[in-house]
Coordinates of C-alpha atoms in Angstrom, one line a residue:
M368 CA 76.0 202.2 141.4
R369 CA 72.7 200.2 141.5
R370 CA 71.2 199.5 144.9
T371 CA 68.8 196.8 145.6
S372 CA 67.1 195.3 148.6
G373 CA 66.2 192.2 146.6
F374 CA 63.9 189.5 148.1
K375 CA 64.0 189.1 151.9
T376 CA 62.8 186.2 154.0
C377 CA 63.1 185.0 157.5
L378 CA 65.5 182.1 157.8
S379 CA 63.8 179.0 159.1
L380 CA 65.7 177.2 161.7
A381 CA 63.4 174.2 161.9
S382 CA 63.5 170.5 161.4
G383 CA 66.4 169.2 159.3
M384 CA 68.4 172.4 159.5
L385 CA 68.4 172.6 163.3
A386 CA 71.9 171.1 163.6
V387 CA 73.2 173.6 161.0
T388 CA 72.2 176.7 162.9
L389 CA 75.3 176.6 164.9
L390 CA 77.6 176.0 162.0
L391 CA 79.4 179.2 162.5
A392 CA 79.4 179.1 166.3
S393 CA 82.8 177.5 166.4
I394 CA 84.2 180.1 164.1
A395 CA 82.7 182.8 166.3
G396 CA 84.8 181.5 169.2
C397 CA 88.1 181.1 167.3
G398 CA 90.4 184.0 167.8
G399 CA 89.3 187.6 168.0
T400 CA 85.6 187.8 168.2
N401 CA 83.5 189.2 171.0
S402 CA 80.4 187.3 170.0
A403 CA 79.1 185.0 172.7
R404 CA 76.0 183.7 171.0
P405 CA 76.1 180.9 168.4
D406 CA 74.9 181.9 165.0
G407 CA 74.0 180.1 161.9
T408 CA 72.9 182.8 159.5
L409 CA 75.2 181.9 156.7
S410 CA 74.5 178.2 157.0
A411 CA 70.7 178.5 157.2
L412 CA 70.9 180.8 154.2
S413 CA 71.8 177.8 152.1
T414 CA 68.3 176.4 152.5
S415 CA 66.4 179.7 152.2
V416 CA 68.1 181.2 149.2
A417 CA 66.7 178.4 146.9
G418 CA 63.3 179.9 147.2
T419 CA 64.2 183.2 145.8
A420 CA 66.0 184.0 142.6
T421 CA 66.4 180.4 141.3
A422 CA 62.9 179.4 142.2
A423 CA 61.5 182.6 140.7
K424 CA 63.3 182.0 137.5
L425 CA 62.0 178.4 137.3
K426 CA 58.4 179.7 137.8
E427 CA 58.8 182.0 134.9
S428 CA 60.0 179.2 132.6
S429 CA 57.8 176.9 130.6
G430 CA 56.9 173.7 132.5
N431 CA 58.6 175.1 135.7
E432 CA 61.6 173.0 134.8
L433 CA 65.3 173.8 134.9
A434 CA 65.8 172.5 131.3
T435 CA 63.8 175.5 130.0
A436 CA 66.0 178.0 131.6
Q437 CA 69.1 176.0 130.6
A438 CA 67.9 176.2 127.0
E439 CA 67.8 180.0 127.3
A440 CA 71.3 179.9 128.7
T441 CA 72.6 177.7 126.0
A442 CA 71.2 180.0 123.3
K443 CA 72.7 183.0 124.9
A444 CA 76.1 181.3 125.4
A445 CA 76.1 180.3 121.8
S446 CA 75.5 183.9 120.8
I447 CA 78.3 185.1 123.1
Q448 CA 80.7 182.4 121.8
A449 CA 80.0 183.5 118.3
T450 CA 81.9 186.7 119.1
G451 CA 85.1 184.7 119.2
T452 CA 85.7 185.7 115.6
A453 CA 86.2 189.3 116.8
G454 CA 89.7 189.3 115.3
S455 CA 88.5 188.4 111.8
T456 CA 88.0 190.8 109.0
G457 CA 84.7 192.7 108.9
R458 CA 83.8 192.1 112.6
S459 CA 80.8 194.1 113.8
Q460 CA 80.8 196.9 116.3
E461 CA 79.0 194.5 118.7
Q462 CA 81.8 192.0 118.4
N463 CA 84.4 194.7 119.0
A464 CA 82.4 195.7 122.2
E465 CA 82.4 192.1 123.3
A466 CA 86.2 191.9 122.9
T467 CA 86.6 195.1 124.9
R468 CA 84.3 193.7 127.6
A469 CA 86.3 190.5 127.8
A470 CA 89.7 192.2 128.0
P471 CA 90.0 192.7 131.8
I472 CA 88.6 189.2 132.4
V473 CA 91.2 187.7 130.1
A474 CA 93.9 189.7 131.9
E475 CA 92.7 188.2 135.3
L476 CA 92.3 184.6 134.3
P477 CA 96.1 183.7 134.7
Q478 CA 95.6 184.2 138.4
Y479 CA 93.4 181.1 138.3
G480 CA 95.6 179.1 136.0
L481 CA 93.5 179.9 132.9
D482 CA 93.8 181.8 129.6
A483 CA 91.6 183.3 126.9
G484 CA 91.3 179.9 125.2
S485 CA 89.7 178.3 128.2
G486 CA 86.2 179.6 127.5
H487 CA 84.2 182.8 126.9
V488 CA 82.3 185.6 128.8
G489 CA 79.1 184.5 130.4
W490 CA 78.2 188.0 131.7
V491 CA 79.7 191.1 133.2
H492 CA 77.7 192.6 136.0
E493 CA 77.1 196.2 136.8
P494 CA 78.0 197.2 140.4
L495 CA 75.5 195.8 142.8
T496 CA 74.8 196.7 146.4
L497 CA 72.8 194.3 148.5
D498 CA 71.4 196.2 151.5
I499 CA 69.3 194.5 154.3
S500 CA 68.5 195.2 157.9
D501 CA 65.9 192.6 158.8
Y502 CA 66.8 190.1 161.6
M503 CA 68.0 186.8 160.2
S504 CA 67.3 187.7 156.6
F505 CA 69.0 187.5 153.2
T506 CA 68.9 189.1 149.8
Y507 CA 70.2 188.1 146.4
G508 CA 71.1 189.8 143.1
N509 CA 71.9 188.8 139.6
D510 CA 70.7 190.6 136.4
H511 CA 71.5 187.6 134.3
M512 CA 69.5 184.8 136.0
E513 CA 68.8 183.3 132.5
V514 CA 72.5 182.1 132.4
T515 CA 73.2 178.8 134.1
A516 CA 76.7 177.4 134.4
A517 CA 78.4 174.0 134.7
D518 CA 82.2 174.8 134.7
F519 CA 83.0 178.4 135.2
V520 CA 84.9 181.2 137.0
L521 CA 82.9 183.6 139.1
A522 CA 84.6 186.6 140.6
A523 CA 83.7 189.9 142.3
D524 CA 85.2 192.6 144.5
I525 CA 83.2 192.5 147.8
T526 CA 83.1 195.4 150.1
W527 CA 81.3 194.7 153.3
D528 CA 79.7 196.6 156.1
T529 CA 78.6 193.7 158.3
R530 CA 78.1 192.8 162.0
G531 CA 77.9 189.6 163.9
G532 CA 77.4 186.6 161.8
S533 CA 76.6 188.4 158.6
G534 CA 78.4 187.7 155.4
C535 CA 78.6 188.0 151.6
G536 CA 79.2 185.5 148.8
F537 CA 77.9 183.3 145.9
M538 CA 75.3 180.6 145.3
F539 CA 75.9 178.3 142.3
R540 CA 74.8 175.1 140.6
S541 CA 71.4 175.5 142.1
N542 CA 68.5 173.5 140.8
G543 CA 66.0 176.1 141.9
D544 CA 63.8 173.7 143.8
K545 CA 62.3 175.8 146.6
N546 CA 61.2 172.7 148.6
K547 CA 64.2 170.4 148.3
P548 CA 67.1 172.4 146.8
D549 CA 70.3 171.1 145.5
Q550 CA 73.0 173.8 145.5
Y551 CA 76.4 175.0 146.6
M552 CA 77.3 178.2 148.4
V553 CA 80.6 179.9 149.2
L554 CA 80.2 182.7 151.7
M555 CA 82.7 185.0 153.5
S556 CA 82.2 186.0 157.1
R557 CA 84.2 188.5 159.3
F558 CA 84.2 186.1 162.2
A559 CA 87.6 185.3 163.7
T560 CA 89.5 187.7 161.4
G561 CA 87.8 186.1 158.4
H562 CA 86.4 182.7 157.4
V563 CA 85.1 181.3 154.2
I564 CA 82.4 178.6 154.3
F565 CA 81.5 176.1 151.6
T566 CA 78.2 174.3 152.0
A567 CA 76.2 171.9 149.9
L568 CA 72.5 171.1 150.2
S569 CA 71.1 167.9 148.8
Q570 CA 67.3 167.6 148.7
G571 CA 67.2 170.5 151.1
E572 CA 69.4 168.9 153.7
I573 CA 73.0 169.9 154.7
A574 CA 75.2 167.3 152.9
N575 CA 78.6 168.8 152.9
V576 CA 80.5 171.5 154.7
H577 CA 84.1 172.8 154.6
D578 CA 85.7 175.8 156.4
F579 CA 88.7 177.9 155.3
Y580 CA 90.7 180.5 157.0
P581 CA 91.8 182.9 154.3
K582 CA 94.7 184.6 156.2
S583 CA 96.5 181.3 156.4
E584 CA 97.2 181.6 152.7
D585 CA 96.3 185.1 151.8
S586 CA 98.2 187.7 153.9
T587 CA 96.3 190.5 152.2
F588 CA 92.9 189.4 153.3
N589 CA 91.2 192.2 155.2
W590 CA 88.5 191.2 157.7
Q591 CA 87.9 194.7 158.9
N592 CA 84.6 196.4 158.3
N593 CA 84.3 198.4 155.0
A594 CA 87.3 196.5 153.6
T595 CA 87.3 195.1 150.1
N596 CA 88.4 191.5 149.2
R597 CA 88.1 189.8 145.8
L598 CA 86.3 186.5 146.0
A599 CA 86.6 184.0 143.1
I600 CA 85.6 180.4 142.6
V601 CA 86.7 178.1 139.8
A602 CA 84.3 175.2 139.3
R603 CA 85.5 172.4 137.1
G604 CA 83.7 169.1 137.4
N605 CA 83.8 167.9 141.0
L606 CA 86.6 170.4 142.0
I607 CA 85.7 173.8 143.5
E608 CA 88.7 176.1 144.0
I609 CA 88.3 179.2 146.2
Y610 CA 90.4 182.3 145.8
T611 CA 90.6 185.5 147.8
N612 CA 92.6 188.4 146.3
G613 CA 94.1 186.2 143.7
T614 CA 95.4 183.7 146.1
K615 CA 94.1 180.1 146.3
I616 CA 92.9 179.5 149.9
G617 CA 91.5 176.1 149.5
E618 CA 89.6 173.7 147.3
V619 CA 86.7 171.3 147.8
D620 CA 86.3 167.9 146.0
T621 CA 82.5 167.5 146.1
T622 CA 83.0 163.7 145.9
K623 CA 84.7 163.8 149.3
P624 CA 82.8 163.8 152.6
P625 CA 82.4 166.8 154.9
S626 CA 85.2 167.8 157.3
R627 CA 84.7 168.5 161.0
L628 CA 84.2 172.1 161.9
P629 CA 86.9 173.9 163.9
S630 CA 86.5 174.1 167.6
P631 CA 86.4 177.4 169.5
S632 CA 89.2 178.4 171.9
K633 CA 88.5 176.9 175.3
P634 CA 87.7 179.6 177.9
L635 CA 90.4 180.2 180.5
P636 CA 89.4 180.2 184.2
P637 CA 89.8 183.5 186.1
L638 CA 93.0 184.0 187.9
N639 CA 91.1 184.7 191.1
Q640 CA 88.8 181.7 191.4
S641 CA 87.4 183.0 194.6
D642 CA 85.7 185.8 192.7
T643 CA 82.2 184.5 192.5
A644 CA 81.1 186.8 189.6
A645 CA 84.1 185.8 187.6
M646 CA 83.6 182.1 188.2
N647 CA 80.0 182.3 187.3
A648 CA 80.9 184.0 184.0
Y649 CA 83.6 181.4 183.4
Q650 CA 81.1 178.5 184.0
A651 CA 78.6 180.1 181.6
Q652 CA 81.3 180.3 179.0
M653 CA 82.3 176.7 179.6
K654 CA 78.7 175.6 179.1
E655 CA 78.5 177.5 175.9
Y656 CA 81.8 176.0 174.8
D657 CA 80.5 172.5 175.5
D658 CA 77.3 173.2 173.7
I659 CA 79.2 174.4 170.7
I660 CA 81.4 171.3 170.6
A661 CA 78.4 169.1 170.8
E662 CA 76.6 171.1 168.0
N663 CA 79.7 171.0 165.8
E664 CA 79.8 167.2 166.1
K665 CA 76.0 167.0 165.5
T666 CA 76.3 169.2 162.4
Y667 CA 79.2 167.1 161.1
Q668 CA 77.4 163.8 161.7
S669 CA 74.3 165.2 160.1
A670 CA 76.2 166.4 157.0
L671 CA 78.1 163.1 156.8
K672 CA 74.9 161.0 157.1
N673 CA 73.2 163.0 154.4
Y674 CA 76.2 163.0 152.2
M675 CA 76.3 159.2 152.3
Q676 CA 72.5 158.9 151.6
R677 CA 72.2 161.7 149.1
E678 CA 74.7 162.4 146.4
A679 CA 75.8 166.0 146.8
V680 CA 77.4 166.3 143.5
F681 CA 75.8 168.8 141.2
T682 CA 76.8 169.5 137.6
D683 CA 75.2 172.9 136.7
G684 CA 72.5 175.4 137.6
F685 CA 71.7 178.9 138.6
L686 CA 74.1 181.5 140.1
A687 CA 73.6 184.6 142.3
M688 CA 75.4 187.0 144.6
V689 CA 74.1 186.9 148.1
A690 CA 74.1 188.8 151.4
A691 CA 73.1 187.4 154.7
S692 CA 72.2 189.4 157.8
E693 CA 72.3 188.1 161.3
S694 CA 71.0 191.4 162.8
G695 CA 71.3 195.1 162.2
R696 CA 72.2 196.5 158.8
T697 CA 74.2 194.5 156.4
V698 CA 75.6 195.9 153.2
C699 CA 77.5 193.8 150.6
T700 CA 78.7 195.7 147.6
F701 CA 79.8 193.6 144.5
S702 CA 81.9 195.4 141.9
D703 CA 83.9 194.2 138.9
A704 CA 81.8 191.0 138.9
W705 CA 81.9 188.7 136.0
L706 CA 81.2 185.1 135.0
W707 CA 83.5 183.2 132.6
L708 CA 82.0 180.0 131.1
L709 CA 84.7 177.4 130.8
N710 CA 84.8 175.0 127.8
P711 CA 83.6 171.5 128.6
S712 CA 87.1 170.3 128.7
G713 CA 88.1 173.1 131.2
K714 CA 91.0 173.9 128.9

């Protein structure tokens, strides 16, 4: 298993992303978490990640433009697609190897309503462990950054060793602009027995957000530490479908506006209200609760405003696997990861 610490950076919580820093605060307060401090690691990550893998790739490419990298991807995709004749007479050993590599992917595709005729292999990734310990930091990984994607399926088994607001997931359709990125992200957090967050950035500003509770659809989802869940996204046009362990837990229509974030459970007053210490603690919890409600609304309004002003609909771009750390050590292990490039028609 390959281990990488990737590129790390402090997450900036300034200016336009201030409202987003509490994106996960409501999730932290919903059912089963002991965290008392609002946290926005996974949300703030959406801004910061654009300055890493995607921007680095653009810097390497001629003219510092996405088109150059996309040309590389197109050439590679054409080469891969050429192996579709693997069943014909006289196929090469390389083509046989490609067919073997595609076999487990083809076997999994029906879980997402697809079959072998829907596209072709983009890449199959070696096991990857993203390991970080810096406060409010992230790391990324992808050995195939030259491959961009429009419509695709991206899947991986994710084993996590996380604390607090840390999480693991994917970045995709990123334009690689490190100053004003356009991109989508889907990240899993262990908060509140598990949550999945979809975010969109348009010109570097939060412009869409949707929250999903996996266990409402996927009874096998395991939020415990060191557990493994399979995360998959199917991107076709404006529709992003999200799966955990082969079960569809939700979908996002990127042409639709953001949804309001869930509110935390309201603190209950102590039974003995004459207990000064207990009442002080309750009042502190209520203040935090009110602050979270206010920040949730602020985040929603900011996302809605930016959504209306900036079209947060992206057609293709770079992809990466991502780990975000709130504090302490965070380890996200991705295994059996692959990218399947869908035909333009999605059929």
